[in-house]
């Protein structure tokens, strides 16, 4: 297959609705993939989180937003007696053992050392995360079935 033939094939695929084409002959193996518009949008969504910070620091108009940030910091100061249960691994956070099962813990529940508070799925293994402290669950910081990072806060606990 000549280079111009490959270019014609690429042009044809770009005009068609196909996202992926695989051609294999005895002389050639060719795989062409077109990325959908969803991928760049997802990539742009991450920098969007970064963009507001520089805008807030450089533009005088967002000064009220900066003023609202200390207001958000005030509850953290009030919550200084709270202890955080953090994720010991990267994975997917689940509040219950299954969709039809009750949550391990809810806001207001008392937990003791060794009580399972959630499950984190990592590489098809479901790891039960146990509380290392006794107290009352004050806040759940992660949505069910969402990815979590290592050392990411999961729960706020008011110790007994």
Short mmCIF file of C-alpha atoms in Angstrom, two decimals:
data_model
loop_
_atom_site.label_atom_id
_atom_site.label_comp_id
_atom_site.label_asym_id
_atom_site.label_seq_id
_atom_site.Cartn_x
_atom_site.Cartn_y
_atom_site.Cartn_z
CA UNK A 1 0.00 0.00 0.00
CA UNK A 2 1.42 3.36 -1.02
CA UNK A 3 1.55 6.41 1.23
CA UNK A 4 -0.99 8.25 -0.92
CA UNK A 5 -3.36 5.28 -0.60
CA UNK A 6 -3.04 5.43 3.17
CA UNK A 7 -3.72 9.18 3.08
CA UNK A 8 -6.84 8.58 0.95
CA UNK A 9 -8.00 5.98 3.47
CA UNK A 10 -7.44 8.40 6.36
CA UNK A 11 -9.38 11.12 4.50
CA UNK A 12 -12.23 8.69 3.85
CA UNK A 13 -12.37 7.67 7.51
CA UNK A 14 -12.34 11.30 8.68
CA UNK A 15 -15.37 12.04 6.47
CA UNK A 16 -17.22 8.90 7.56
CA UNK A 17 -18.83 8.26 10.92
CA UNK A 18 -16.30 5.56 11.82
CA UNK A 19 -14.11 6.01 14.90
CA UNK A 20 -11.78 3.06 14.32
CA UNK A 21 -10.62 0.96 11.37
CA UNK A 22 -8.31 -2.05 11.44
CA UNK A 23 -6.91 -3.47 8.20
CA UNK A 24 -4.65 -6.48 8.14
CA UNK A 25 -3.16 -8.13 5.08
CA UNK A 26 -0.20 -10.45 4.63
CA UNK A 27 2.00 -7.41 3.90
CA UNK A 28 0.50 -4.73 6.12
CA UNK A 29 -1.24 -4.19 9.41
CA UNK A 30 -2.93 -0.81 9.79
CA UNK A 31 -4.98 0.52 12.72
CA UNK A 32 -6.52 3.99 12.54
CA UNK A 33 -8.39 5.50 15.46
CA UNK A 34 -10.20 8.79 15.54
CA UNK A 35 -10.67 10.37 18.93
CA UNK A 36 -14.18 11.56 19.58
CA UNK A 37 -14.93 15.08 20.76
CA UNK A 38 -15.64 13.70 24.25
CA UNK A 39 -11.97 13.04 24.97
CA UNK A 40 -10.76 16.63 24.46
CA UNK A 41 -13.68 17.92 26.50
CA UNK A 42 -12.70 15.63 29.36
CA UNK A 43 -9.10 16.81 29.10
CA UNK A 44 -10.21 20.44 29.09
CA UNK A 45 -12.41 19.85 32.12
CA UNK A 46 -9.39 19.23 34.33
CA UNK A 47 -7.59 22.50 33.49
CA UNK A 48 -10.87 24.30 34.13
CA UNK A 49 -10.36 23.61 37.82
CA UNK A 50 -6.94 25.19 37.65
CA UNK A 51 -8.02 28.25 35.66
CA UNK A 52 -10.20 29.93 38.33
CA UNK A 53 -7.30 30.21 40.78
CA UNK A 54 -5.09 32.38 38.51
CA UNK A 55 -8.10 34.46 37.46
CA UNK A 56 -9.00 35.05 41.11
CA UNK A 57 -5.49 36.18 41.97
CA UNK A 58 -4.94 38.45 38.96
CA UNK A 59 -8.35 40.03 38.38
CA UNK A 60 -9.64 42.61 40.86
CA UNK A 61 -13.30 41.63 40.23
CA UNK A 62 -12.97 38.17 41.87
CA UNK A 63 -11.90 39.81 45.12
CA UNK A 64 -15.33 38.96 46.61
CA UNK A 65 -14.64 35.33 45.75
CA UNK A 66 -11.38 35.56 47.64
CA UNK A 67 -13.35 37.04 50.51
CA UNK A 68 -15.69 34.05 50.36
CA UNK A 69 -12.73 31.66 50.57
CA UNK A 70 -11.95 32.65 54.19
CA UNK A 71 -15.63 32.03 54.94
CA UNK A 72 -15.12 28.50 53.65
CA UNK A 73 -11.99 28.24 55.77
CA UNK A 74 -13.92 29.23 58.90
CA UNK A 75 -15.80 25.89 59.13
CA UNK A 76 -12.45 24.14 58.85
CA UNK A 77 -11.22 26.16 61.82
CA UNK A 78 -14.35 25.23 63.75
CA UNK A 79 -13.84 21.60 62.78
CA UNK A 80 -10.28 21.48 64.09
CA UNK A 81 -11.28 18.82 66.64
CA UNK A 82 -12.43 16.50 63.83
CA UNK A 83 -10.29 13.60 62.69
CA UNK A 84 -10.13 12.57 59.04
CA UNK A 85 -10.37 8.99 57.82
CA UNK A 86 -8.25 8.91 54.66
CA UNK A 87 -8.03 6.50 51.76
CA UNK A 88 -5.12 4.08 52.14
CA UNK A 89 -5.04 3.41 48.38
CA UNK A 90 -6.10 4.49 44.91
CA UNK A 91 -9.38 3.00 43.75
CA UNK A 92 -13.14 3.43 43.58
CA UNK A 93 -14.97 4.41 46.77
CA UNK A 94 -18.18 2.57 47.71
CA UNK A 95 -20.33 3.37 50.74
CA UNK A 96 -22.03 -0.06 50.77
CA UNK A 97 -21.30 -3.67 49.84
CA UNK A 98 -23.74 -3.50 46.93
CA UNK A 99 -26.36 -1.28 45.28
CA UNK A 100 -29.19 -2.88 47.26
CA UNK A 101 -27.25 -3.04 50.55
CA UNK A 102 -27.33 -0.37 53.29
CA UNK A 103 -24.40 2.04 53.69
CA UNK A 104 -21.70 0.93 56.11
CA UNK A 105 -21.94 4.31 57.88
CA UNK A 106 -24.03 7.45 57.52
CA UNK A 107 -23.72 10.93 58.98
CA UNK A 108 -24.45 10.75 62.71
CA UNK A 109 -23.50 7.07 63.05
CA UNK A 110 -21.12 6.04 65.82
CA UNK A 111 -18.03 4.14 64.71
CA UNK A 112 -15.55 2.18 66.77
CA UNK A 113 -12.04 1.07 66.03
CA UNK A 114 -12.12 -1.74 63.48
CA UNK A 115 -15.63 -1.02 62.13
CA UNK A 116 -15.86 -1.11 58.32
CA UNK A 117 -16.73 2.38 57.02
CA UNK A 118 -16.45 1.81 53.25
CA UNK A 119 -15.00 -0.34 50.48
CA UNK A 120 -12.35 0.71 47.99
CA UNK A 121 -12.12 -1.33 44.81
CA UNK A 122 -8.63 -1.53 43.38
CA UNK A 123 -7.76 -3.83 40.48
CA UNK A 124 -10.97 -5.88 40.87
CA UNK A 125 -10.29 -6.42 44.59
CA UNK A 126 -12.71 -5.02 47.14
CA UNK A 127 -10.84 -3.76 50.20
CA UNK A 128 -12.79 -3.06 53.38
CA UNK A 129 -11.61 0.16 55.02
CA UNK A 130 -11.89 0.09 58.80
CA UNK A 131 -12.03 3.01 61.18
CA UNK A 132 -8.89 3.54 63.21
CA UNK A 133 -10.70 5.74 65.75
CA UNK A 134 -13.91 5.76 67.75
CA UNK A 135 -16.36 8.59 67.30
CA UNK A 136 -19.30 9.93 65.32
CA UNK A 137 -19.36 10.41 61.53
CA UNK A 138 -19.84 14.14 60.93
CA UNK A 139 -19.36 14.35 57.17
CA UNK A 140 -18.89 12.06 54.16
CA UNK A 141 -16.43 13.80 51.84
CA UNK A 142 -16.67 11.53 48.79
CA UNK A 143 -19.61 10.62 46.55
CA UNK A 144 -20.45 6.93 46.18
CA UNK A 145 -18.82 5.08 43.25
CA UNK A 146 -16.25 7.79 42.54
CA UNK A 147 -12.49 7.43 42.16
CA UNK A 148 -10.28 8.31 45.13
CA UNK A 149 -6.56 8.95 45.43
CA UNK A 150 -4.12 7.74 48.02
CA UNK A 151 -4.44 9.74 51.27
CA UNK A 152 -7.63 11.49 50.07
CA UNK A 153 -9.97 12.41 52.96
CA UNK A 154 -13.09 10.20 53.01
CA UNK A 155 -14.86 10.94 56.31
CA UNK A 156 -14.72 13.51 59.10
CA UNK A 157 -15.14 11.94 62.55
CA UNK A 158 -15.77 13.67 65.86
CA UNK A 159 -13.78 11.56 68.33
CA UNK A 160 -15.39 10.25 71.53
#
